[in-house]
Short mmCIF file of N, CA and C in Angstrom, two decimals:
data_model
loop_
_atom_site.label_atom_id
_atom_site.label_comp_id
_atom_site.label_asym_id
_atom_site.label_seq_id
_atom_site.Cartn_x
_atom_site.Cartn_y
_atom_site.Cartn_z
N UNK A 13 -42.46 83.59 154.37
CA UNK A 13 -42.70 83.61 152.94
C UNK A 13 -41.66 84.47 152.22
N UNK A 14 -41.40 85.59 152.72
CA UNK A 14 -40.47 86.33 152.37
C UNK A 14 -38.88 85.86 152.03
N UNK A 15 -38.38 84.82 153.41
CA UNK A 15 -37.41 84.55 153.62
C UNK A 15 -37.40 83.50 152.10
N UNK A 16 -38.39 82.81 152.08
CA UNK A 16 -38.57 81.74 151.17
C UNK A 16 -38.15 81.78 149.24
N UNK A 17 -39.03 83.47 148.84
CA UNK A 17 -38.70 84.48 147.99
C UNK A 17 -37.53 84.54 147.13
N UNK A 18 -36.85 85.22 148.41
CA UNK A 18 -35.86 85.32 148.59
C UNK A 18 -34.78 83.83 148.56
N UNK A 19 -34.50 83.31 148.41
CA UNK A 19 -33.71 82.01 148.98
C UNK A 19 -33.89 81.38 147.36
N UNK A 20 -35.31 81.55 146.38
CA UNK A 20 -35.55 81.48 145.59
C UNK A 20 -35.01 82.06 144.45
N UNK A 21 -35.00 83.55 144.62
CA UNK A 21 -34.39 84.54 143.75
C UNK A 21 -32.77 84.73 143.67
N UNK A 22 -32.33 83.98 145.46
CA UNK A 22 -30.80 84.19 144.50
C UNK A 22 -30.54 83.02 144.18
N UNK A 23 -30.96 81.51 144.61
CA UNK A 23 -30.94 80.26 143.75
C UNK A 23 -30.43 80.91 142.15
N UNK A 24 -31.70 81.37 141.61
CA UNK A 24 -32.01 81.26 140.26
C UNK A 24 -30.94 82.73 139.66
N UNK A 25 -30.49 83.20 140.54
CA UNK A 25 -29.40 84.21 139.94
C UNK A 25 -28.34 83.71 139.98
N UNK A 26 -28.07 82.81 140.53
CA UNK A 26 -26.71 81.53 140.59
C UNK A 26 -26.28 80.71 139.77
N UNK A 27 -27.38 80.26 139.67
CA UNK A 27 -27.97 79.47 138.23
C UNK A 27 -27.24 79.78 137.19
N UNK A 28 -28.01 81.18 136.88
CA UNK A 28 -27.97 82.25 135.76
C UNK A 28 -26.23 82.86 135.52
N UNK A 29 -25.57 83.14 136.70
CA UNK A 29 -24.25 83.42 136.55
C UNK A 29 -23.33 82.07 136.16
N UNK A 30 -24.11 80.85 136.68
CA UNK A 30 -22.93 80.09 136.72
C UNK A 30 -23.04 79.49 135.36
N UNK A 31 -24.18 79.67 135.06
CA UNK A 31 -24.24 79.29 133.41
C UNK A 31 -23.94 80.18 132.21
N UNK A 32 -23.61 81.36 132.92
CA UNK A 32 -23.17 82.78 131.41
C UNK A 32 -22.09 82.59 131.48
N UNK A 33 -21.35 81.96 132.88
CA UNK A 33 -19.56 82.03 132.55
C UNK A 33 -18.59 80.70 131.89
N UNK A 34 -19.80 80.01 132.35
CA UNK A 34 -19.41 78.44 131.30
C UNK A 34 -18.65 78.75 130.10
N UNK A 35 -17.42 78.03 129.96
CA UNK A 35 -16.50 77.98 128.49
C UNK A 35 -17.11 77.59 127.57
N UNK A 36 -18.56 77.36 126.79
CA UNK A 36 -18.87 76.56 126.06
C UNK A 36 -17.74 76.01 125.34
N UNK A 37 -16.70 76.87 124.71
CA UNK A 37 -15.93 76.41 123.95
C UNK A 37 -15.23 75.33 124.58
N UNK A 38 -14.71 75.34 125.28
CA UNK A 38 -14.23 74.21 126.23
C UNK A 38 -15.01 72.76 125.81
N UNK A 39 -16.40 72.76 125.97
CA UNK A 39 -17.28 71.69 125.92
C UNK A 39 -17.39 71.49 124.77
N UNK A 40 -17.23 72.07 123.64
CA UNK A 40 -17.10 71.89 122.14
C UNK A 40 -16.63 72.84 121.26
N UNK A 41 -14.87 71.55 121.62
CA UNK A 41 -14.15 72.39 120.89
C UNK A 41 -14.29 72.31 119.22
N UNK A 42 -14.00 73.55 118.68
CA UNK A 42 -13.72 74.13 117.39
C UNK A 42 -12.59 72.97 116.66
N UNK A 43 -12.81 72.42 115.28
CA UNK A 43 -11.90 71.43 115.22
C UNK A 43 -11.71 71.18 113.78
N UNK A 44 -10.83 71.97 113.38
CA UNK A 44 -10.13 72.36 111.92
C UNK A 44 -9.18 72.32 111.74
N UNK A 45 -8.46 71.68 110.78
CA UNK A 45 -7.22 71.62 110.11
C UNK A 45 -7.00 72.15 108.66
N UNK A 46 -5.57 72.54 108.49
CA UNK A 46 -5.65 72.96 106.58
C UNK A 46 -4.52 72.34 106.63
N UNK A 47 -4.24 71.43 104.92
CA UNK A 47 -3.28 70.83 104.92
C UNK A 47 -3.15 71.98 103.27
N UNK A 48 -1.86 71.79 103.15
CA UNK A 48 -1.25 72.88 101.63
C UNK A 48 -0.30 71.74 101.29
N UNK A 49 -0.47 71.29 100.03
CA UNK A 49 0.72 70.81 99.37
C UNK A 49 1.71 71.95 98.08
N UNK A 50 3.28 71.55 97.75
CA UNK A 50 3.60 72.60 96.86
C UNK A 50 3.24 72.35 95.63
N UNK A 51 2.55 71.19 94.97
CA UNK A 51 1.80 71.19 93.55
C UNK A 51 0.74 69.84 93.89
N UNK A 52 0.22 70.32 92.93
CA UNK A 52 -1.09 69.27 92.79
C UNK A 52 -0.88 68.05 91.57
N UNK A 53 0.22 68.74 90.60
CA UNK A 53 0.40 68.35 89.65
C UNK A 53 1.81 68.10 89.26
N UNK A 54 2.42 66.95 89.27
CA UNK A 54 4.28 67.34 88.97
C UNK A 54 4.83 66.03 88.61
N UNK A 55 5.68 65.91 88.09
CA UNK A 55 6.21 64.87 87.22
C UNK A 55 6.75 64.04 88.80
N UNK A 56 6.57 62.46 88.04
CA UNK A 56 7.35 61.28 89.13
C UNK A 56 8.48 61.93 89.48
N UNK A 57 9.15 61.38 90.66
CA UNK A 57 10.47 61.53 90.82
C UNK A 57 10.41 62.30 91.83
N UNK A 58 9.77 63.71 91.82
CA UNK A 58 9.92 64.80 92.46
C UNK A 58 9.64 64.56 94.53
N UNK A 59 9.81 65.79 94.38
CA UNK A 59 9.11 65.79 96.22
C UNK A 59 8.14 66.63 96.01
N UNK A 60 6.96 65.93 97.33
CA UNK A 60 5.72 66.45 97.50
C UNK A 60 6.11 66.53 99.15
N UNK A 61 5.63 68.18 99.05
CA UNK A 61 5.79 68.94 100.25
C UNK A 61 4.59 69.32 101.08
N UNK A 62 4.11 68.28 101.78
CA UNK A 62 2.65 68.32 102.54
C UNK A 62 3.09 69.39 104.13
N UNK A 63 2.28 70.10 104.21
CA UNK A 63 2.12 71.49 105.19
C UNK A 63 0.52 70.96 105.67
N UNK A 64 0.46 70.80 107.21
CA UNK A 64 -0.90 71.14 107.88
C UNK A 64 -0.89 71.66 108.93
N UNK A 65 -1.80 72.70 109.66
CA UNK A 65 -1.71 72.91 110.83
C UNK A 65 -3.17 72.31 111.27
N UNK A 66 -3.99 73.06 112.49
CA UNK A 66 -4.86 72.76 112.87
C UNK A 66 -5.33 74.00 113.99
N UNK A 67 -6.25 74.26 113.93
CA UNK A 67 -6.97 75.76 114.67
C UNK A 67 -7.11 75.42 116.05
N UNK A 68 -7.00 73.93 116.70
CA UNK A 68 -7.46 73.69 117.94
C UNK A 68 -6.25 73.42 118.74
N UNK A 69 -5.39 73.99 118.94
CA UNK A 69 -4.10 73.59 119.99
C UNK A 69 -3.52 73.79 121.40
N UNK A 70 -5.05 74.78 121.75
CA UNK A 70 -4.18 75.09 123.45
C UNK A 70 -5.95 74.66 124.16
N UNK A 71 -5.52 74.27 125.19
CA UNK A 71 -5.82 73.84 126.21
C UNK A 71 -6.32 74.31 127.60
N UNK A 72 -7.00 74.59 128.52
CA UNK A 72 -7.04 75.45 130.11
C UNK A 72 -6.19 74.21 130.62
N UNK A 73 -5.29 74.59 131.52
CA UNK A 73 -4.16 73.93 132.34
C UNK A 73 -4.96 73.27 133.39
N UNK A 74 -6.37 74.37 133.84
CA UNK A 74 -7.11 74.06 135.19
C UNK A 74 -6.57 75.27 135.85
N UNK A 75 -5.67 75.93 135.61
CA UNK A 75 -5.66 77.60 136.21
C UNK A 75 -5.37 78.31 135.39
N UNK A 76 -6.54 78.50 134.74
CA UNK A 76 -7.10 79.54 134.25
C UNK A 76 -5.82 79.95 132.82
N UNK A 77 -4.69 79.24 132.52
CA UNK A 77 -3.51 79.54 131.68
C UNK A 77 -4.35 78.35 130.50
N UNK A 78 -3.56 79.24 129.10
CA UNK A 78 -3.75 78.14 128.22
C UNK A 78 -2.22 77.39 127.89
N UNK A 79 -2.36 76.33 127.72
CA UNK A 79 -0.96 75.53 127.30
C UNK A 79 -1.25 75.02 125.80
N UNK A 80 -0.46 74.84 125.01
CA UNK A 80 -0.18 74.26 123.77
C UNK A 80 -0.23 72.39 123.83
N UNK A 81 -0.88 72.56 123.07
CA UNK A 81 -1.05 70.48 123.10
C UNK A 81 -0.75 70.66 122.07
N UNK A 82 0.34 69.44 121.81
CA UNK A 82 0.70 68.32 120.34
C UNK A 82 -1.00 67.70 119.57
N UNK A 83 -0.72 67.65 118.54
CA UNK A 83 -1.71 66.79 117.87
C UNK A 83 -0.96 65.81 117.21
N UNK A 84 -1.40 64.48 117.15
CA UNK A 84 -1.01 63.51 116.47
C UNK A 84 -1.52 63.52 115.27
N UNK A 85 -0.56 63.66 114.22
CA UNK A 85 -0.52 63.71 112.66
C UNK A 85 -0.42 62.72 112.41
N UNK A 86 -1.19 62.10 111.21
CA UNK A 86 -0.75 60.50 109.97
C UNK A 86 -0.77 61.46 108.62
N UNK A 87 -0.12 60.83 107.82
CA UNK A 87 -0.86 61.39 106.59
C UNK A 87 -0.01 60.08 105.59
N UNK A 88 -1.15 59.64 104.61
CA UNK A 88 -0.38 58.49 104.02
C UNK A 88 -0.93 59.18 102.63
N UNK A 89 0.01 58.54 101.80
CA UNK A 89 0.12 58.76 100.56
C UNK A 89 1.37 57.68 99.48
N UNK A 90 0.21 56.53 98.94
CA UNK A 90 1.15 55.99 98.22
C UNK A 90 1.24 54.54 98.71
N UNK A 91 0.29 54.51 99.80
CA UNK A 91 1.02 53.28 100.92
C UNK A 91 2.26 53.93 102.00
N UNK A 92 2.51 55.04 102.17
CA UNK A 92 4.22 55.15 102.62
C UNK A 92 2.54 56.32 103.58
N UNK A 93 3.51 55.73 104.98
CA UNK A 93 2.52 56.86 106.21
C UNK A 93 3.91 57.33 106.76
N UNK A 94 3.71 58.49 107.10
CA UNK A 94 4.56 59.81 108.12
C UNK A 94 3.43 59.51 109.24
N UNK A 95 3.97 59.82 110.47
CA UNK A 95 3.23 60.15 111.31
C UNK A 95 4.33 61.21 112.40
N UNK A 96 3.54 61.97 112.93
CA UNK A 96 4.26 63.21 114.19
C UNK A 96 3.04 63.33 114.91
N UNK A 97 3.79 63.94 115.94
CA UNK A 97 3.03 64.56 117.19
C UNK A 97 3.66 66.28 117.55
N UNK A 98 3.26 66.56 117.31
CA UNK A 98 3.69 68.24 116.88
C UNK A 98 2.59 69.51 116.29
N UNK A 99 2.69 70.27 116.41
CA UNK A 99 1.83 71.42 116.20
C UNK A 99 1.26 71.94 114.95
N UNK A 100 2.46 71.94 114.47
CA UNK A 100 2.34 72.14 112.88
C UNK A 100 3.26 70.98 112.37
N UNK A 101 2.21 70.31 111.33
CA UNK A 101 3.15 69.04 110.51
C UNK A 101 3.66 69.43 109.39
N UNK A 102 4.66 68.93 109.02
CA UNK A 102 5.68 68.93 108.03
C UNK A 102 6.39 67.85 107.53
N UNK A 103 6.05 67.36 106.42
CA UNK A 103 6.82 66.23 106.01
C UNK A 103 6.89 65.99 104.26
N UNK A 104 7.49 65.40 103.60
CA UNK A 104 7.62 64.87 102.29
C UNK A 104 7.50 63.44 101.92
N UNK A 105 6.94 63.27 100.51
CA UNK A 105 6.69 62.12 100.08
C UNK A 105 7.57 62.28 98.50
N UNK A 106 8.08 60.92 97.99
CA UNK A 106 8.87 61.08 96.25
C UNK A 106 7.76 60.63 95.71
N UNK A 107 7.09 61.45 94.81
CA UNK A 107 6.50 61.10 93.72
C UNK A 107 6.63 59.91 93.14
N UNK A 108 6.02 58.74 92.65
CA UNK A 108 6.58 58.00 91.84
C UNK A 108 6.62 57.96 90.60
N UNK A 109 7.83 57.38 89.54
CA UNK A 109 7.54 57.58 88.85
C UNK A 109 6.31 56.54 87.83
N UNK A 110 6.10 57.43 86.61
CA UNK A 110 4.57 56.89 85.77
C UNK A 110 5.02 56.73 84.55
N UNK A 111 4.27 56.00 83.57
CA UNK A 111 4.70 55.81 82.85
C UNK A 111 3.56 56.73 81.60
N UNK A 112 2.37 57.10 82.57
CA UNK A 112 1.06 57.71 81.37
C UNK A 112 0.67 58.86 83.44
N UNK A 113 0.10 59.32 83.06
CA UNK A 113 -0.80 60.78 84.03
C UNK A 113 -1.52 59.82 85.19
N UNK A 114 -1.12 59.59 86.14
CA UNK A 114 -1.95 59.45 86.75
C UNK A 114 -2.20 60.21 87.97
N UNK A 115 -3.22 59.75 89.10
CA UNK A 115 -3.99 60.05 90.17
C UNK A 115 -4.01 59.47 91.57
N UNK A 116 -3.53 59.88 92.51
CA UNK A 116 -2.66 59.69 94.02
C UNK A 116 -3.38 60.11 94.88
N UNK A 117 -3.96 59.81 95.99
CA UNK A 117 -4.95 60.22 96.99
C UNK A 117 -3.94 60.15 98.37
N UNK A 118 -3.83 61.75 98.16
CA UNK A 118 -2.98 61.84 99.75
C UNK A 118 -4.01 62.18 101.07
N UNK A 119 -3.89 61.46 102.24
CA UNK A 119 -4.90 61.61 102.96
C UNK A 119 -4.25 62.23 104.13
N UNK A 120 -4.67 63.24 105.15
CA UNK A 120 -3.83 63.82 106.25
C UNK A 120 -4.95 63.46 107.36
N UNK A 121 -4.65 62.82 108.55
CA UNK A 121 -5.38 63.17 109.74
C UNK A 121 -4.84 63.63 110.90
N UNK A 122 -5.93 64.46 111.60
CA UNK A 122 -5.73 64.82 112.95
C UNK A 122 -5.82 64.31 113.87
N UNK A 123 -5.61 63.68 115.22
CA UNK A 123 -6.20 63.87 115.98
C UNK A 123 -6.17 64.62 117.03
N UNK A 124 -6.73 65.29 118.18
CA UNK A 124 -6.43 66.28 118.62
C UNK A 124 -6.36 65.59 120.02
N UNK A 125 -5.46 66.40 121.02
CA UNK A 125 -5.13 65.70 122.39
C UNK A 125 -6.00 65.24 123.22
N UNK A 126 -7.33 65.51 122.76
CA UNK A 126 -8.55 64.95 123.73
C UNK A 126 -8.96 63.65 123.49
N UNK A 127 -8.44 63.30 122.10
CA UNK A 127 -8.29 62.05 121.66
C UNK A 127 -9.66 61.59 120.68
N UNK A 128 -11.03 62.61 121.14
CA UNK A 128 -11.92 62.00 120.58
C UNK A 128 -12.46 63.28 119.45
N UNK A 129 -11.86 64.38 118.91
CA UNK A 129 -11.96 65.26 117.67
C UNK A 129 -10.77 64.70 116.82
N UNK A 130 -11.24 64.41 115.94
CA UNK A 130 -10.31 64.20 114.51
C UNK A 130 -10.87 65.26 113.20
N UNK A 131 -10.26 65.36 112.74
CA UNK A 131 -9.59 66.53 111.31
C UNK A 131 -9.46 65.63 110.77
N UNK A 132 -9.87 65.42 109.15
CA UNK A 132 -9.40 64.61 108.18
C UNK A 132 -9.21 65.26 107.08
N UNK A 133 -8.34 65.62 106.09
CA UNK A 133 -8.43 65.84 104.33
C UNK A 133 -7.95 65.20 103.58
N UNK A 134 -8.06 64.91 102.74
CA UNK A 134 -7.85 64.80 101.46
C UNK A 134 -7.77 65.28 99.96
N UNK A 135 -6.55 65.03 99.68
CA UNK A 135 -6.31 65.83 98.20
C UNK A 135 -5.84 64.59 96.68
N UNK A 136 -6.15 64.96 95.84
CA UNK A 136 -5.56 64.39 94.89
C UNK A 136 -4.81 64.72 94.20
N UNK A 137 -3.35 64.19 94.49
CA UNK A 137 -1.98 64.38 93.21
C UNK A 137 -2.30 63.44 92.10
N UNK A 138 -1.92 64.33 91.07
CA UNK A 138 -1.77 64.00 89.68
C UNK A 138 -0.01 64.17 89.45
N UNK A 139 0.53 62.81 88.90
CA UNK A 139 1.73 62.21 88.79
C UNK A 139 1.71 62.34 87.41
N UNK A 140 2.66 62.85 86.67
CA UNK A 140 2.74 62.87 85.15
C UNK A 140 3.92 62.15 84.74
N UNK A 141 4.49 61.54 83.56
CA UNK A 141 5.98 60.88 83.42
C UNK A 141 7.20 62.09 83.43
N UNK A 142 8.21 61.88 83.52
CA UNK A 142 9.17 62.85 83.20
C UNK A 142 9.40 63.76 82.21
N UNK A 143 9.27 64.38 81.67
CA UNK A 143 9.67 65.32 80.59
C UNK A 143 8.85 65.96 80.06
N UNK A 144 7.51 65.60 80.42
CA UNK A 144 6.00 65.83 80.38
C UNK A 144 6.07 67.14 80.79
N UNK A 145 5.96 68.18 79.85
CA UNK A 145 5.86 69.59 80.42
C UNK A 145 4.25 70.21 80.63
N UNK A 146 4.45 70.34 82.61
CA UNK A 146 3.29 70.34 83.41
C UNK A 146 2.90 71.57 83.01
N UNK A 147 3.63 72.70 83.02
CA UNK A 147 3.56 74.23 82.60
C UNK A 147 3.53 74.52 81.69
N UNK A 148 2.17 75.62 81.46
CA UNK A 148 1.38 75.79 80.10
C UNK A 148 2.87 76.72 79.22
N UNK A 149 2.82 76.70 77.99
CA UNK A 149 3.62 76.77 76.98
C UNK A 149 3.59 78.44 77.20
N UNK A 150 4.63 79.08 77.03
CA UNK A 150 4.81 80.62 76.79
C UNK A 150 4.20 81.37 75.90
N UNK A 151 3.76 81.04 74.94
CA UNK A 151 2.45 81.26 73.74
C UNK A 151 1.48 80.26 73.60
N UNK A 152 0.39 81.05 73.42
CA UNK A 152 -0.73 79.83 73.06
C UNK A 152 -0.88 79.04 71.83
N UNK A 153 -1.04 77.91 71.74
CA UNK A 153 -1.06 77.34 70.57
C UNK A 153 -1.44 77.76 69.09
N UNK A 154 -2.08 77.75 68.07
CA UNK A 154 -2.50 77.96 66.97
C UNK A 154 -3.48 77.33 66.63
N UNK A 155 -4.97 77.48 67.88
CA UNK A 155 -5.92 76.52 67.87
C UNK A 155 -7.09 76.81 66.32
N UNK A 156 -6.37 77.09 64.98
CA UNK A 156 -7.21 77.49 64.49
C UNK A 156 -7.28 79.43 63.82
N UNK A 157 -7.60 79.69 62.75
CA UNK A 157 -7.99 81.31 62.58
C UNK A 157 -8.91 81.26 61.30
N UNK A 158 -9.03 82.51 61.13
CA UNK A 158 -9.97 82.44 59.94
C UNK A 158 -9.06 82.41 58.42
N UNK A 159 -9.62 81.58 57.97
CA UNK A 159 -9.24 81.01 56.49
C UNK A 159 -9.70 82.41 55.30
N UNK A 160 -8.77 82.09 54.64
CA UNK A 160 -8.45 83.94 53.82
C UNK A 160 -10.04 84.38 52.90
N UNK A 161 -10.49 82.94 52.61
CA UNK A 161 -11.57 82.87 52.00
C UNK A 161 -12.75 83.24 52.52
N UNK A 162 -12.69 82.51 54.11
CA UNK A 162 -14.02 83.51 54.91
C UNK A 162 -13.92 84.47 55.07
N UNK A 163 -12.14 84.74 55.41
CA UNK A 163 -12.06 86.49 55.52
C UNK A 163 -12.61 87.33 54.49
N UNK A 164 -12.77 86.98 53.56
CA UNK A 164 -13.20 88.30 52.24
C UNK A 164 -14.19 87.82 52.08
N UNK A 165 -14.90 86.56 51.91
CA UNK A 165 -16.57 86.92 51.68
C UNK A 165 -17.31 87.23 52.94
N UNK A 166 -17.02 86.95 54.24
CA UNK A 166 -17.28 88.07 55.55
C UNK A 166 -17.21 89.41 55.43
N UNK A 167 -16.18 89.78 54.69
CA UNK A 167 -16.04 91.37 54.59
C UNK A 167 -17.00 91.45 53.04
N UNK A 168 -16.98 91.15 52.42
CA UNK A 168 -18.04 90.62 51.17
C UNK A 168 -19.43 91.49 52.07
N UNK A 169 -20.33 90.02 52.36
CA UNK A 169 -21.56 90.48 52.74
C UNK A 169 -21.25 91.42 54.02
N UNK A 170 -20.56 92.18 54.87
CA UNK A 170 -20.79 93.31 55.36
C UNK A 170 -20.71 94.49 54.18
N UNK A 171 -20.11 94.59 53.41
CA UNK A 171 -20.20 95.30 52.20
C UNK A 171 -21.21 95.93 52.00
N UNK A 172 -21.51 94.27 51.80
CA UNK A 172 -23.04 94.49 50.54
C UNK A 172 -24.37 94.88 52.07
N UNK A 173 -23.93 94.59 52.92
CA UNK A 173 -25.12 95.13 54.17
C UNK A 173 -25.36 96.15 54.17
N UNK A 174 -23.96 97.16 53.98
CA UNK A 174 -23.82 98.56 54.31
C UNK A 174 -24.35 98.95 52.62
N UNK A 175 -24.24 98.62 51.76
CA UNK A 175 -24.94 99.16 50.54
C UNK A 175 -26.39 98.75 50.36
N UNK A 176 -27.09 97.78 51.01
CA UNK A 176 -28.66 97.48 50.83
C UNK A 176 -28.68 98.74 51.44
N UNK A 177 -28.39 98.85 52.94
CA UNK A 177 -28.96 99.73 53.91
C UNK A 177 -28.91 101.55 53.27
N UNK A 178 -27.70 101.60 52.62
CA UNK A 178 -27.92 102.67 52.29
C UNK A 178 -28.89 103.12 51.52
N UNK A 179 -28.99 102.03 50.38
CA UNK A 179 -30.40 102.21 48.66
C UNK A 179 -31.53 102.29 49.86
N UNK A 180 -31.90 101.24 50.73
CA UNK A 180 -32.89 101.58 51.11
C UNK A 180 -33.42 102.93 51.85
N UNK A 181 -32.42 103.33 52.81
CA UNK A 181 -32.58 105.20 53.20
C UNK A 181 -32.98 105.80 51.86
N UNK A 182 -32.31 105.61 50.94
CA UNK A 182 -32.26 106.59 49.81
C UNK A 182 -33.77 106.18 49.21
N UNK A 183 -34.25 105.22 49.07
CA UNK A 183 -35.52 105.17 48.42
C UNK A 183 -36.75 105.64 49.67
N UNK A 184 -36.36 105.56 51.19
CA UNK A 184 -37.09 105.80 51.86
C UNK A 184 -37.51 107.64 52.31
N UNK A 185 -36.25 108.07 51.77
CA UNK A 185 -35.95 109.67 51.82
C UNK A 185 -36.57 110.38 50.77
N UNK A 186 -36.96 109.02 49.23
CA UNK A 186 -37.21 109.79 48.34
C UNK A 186 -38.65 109.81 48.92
N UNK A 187 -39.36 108.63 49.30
CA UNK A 187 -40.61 108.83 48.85
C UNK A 187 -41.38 109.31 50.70
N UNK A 188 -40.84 110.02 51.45
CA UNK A 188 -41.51 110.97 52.27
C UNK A 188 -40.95 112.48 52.37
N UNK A 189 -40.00 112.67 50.99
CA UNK A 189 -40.21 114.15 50.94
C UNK A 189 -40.95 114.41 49.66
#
């Protein structure tokens, strides 16, 4: 019975070790990408400078080393697709040009070397025509001020506020002393 116990107790401590040292991460990997473009907003013509990386890139070799895996990049925008296999993506698209403001859906995907985690984003460029100045003006406009006429009957009835208020102290001072 003893022997039996025993044979039992380190079973279940085996168990127990061989399951605390498990990679979970390994079994589910972490699977994020950031894509950065250099404007969101910019006249036709120009270049759009799409930047993504991705948080999931190394690998166990099977001894115990991590190695760097490629991810296969798409990213379309426009109809016109880039695609790489590389770590960090990098590529450009020409704006087209517009003739009125419009709205461009650039899409980036991942996939990652295991083949079955994908990363997807999406952003929306806004395409403006040429000469269209995207950048707010060095002074603010003249949305408006006060007209000379409100200005003085505003200062008017504060006037006359500050003179009720006073008659009234004064009649209230007379009649509790």
């Amino acid at each position: 019975m003893k022997k039996l116990i025993v044979i039992g107790v380190t079973t279940l401590a085996a168990m127990f070790v061989a399951l605390g040292v498990a990679p979970s991460a390994y079994a589910y990997p972490e699977t994020s990408c950031n894509v950065t473009v250099n404007a969101q907003k910019a006249e036709g013509g120009t270049i759009l400078k799409v930047h993504a990386t991705s948080q999931q890139i190394t690998t166990d070799d099977g001894l115990g080393r991590a190695a760097a895996d490629a991810v296969n990049w798409r990213a379309e925008f426009n109809g016109t697709v880039r695609e790489a296999n590389t770590d960090v993506f990098d590529t450009t698209f020409t704006l087209p040009k517009v003739s009125s403001e419009t709205s461009f859906l650039l899409t980036v995907q991942a996939v990652m070397p295991d083949a079955t985690t994908t990363c997807e984003k999406s952003l929306n460029i806004t395409v403006v025509p040429g000469g269209t100045d995207v950048n707010p003006p060095g002074e603010l406009p003249n949305t408006g001020g006060p007209r000379m006429i409100l200005l003085v009957a505003g200062l008017g009835l504060v006037a006359l506020g500050g003179v009720a208020i006073r008659q009234s102290r004064r009649r209230h001072e007379g009649v509790t002393a």
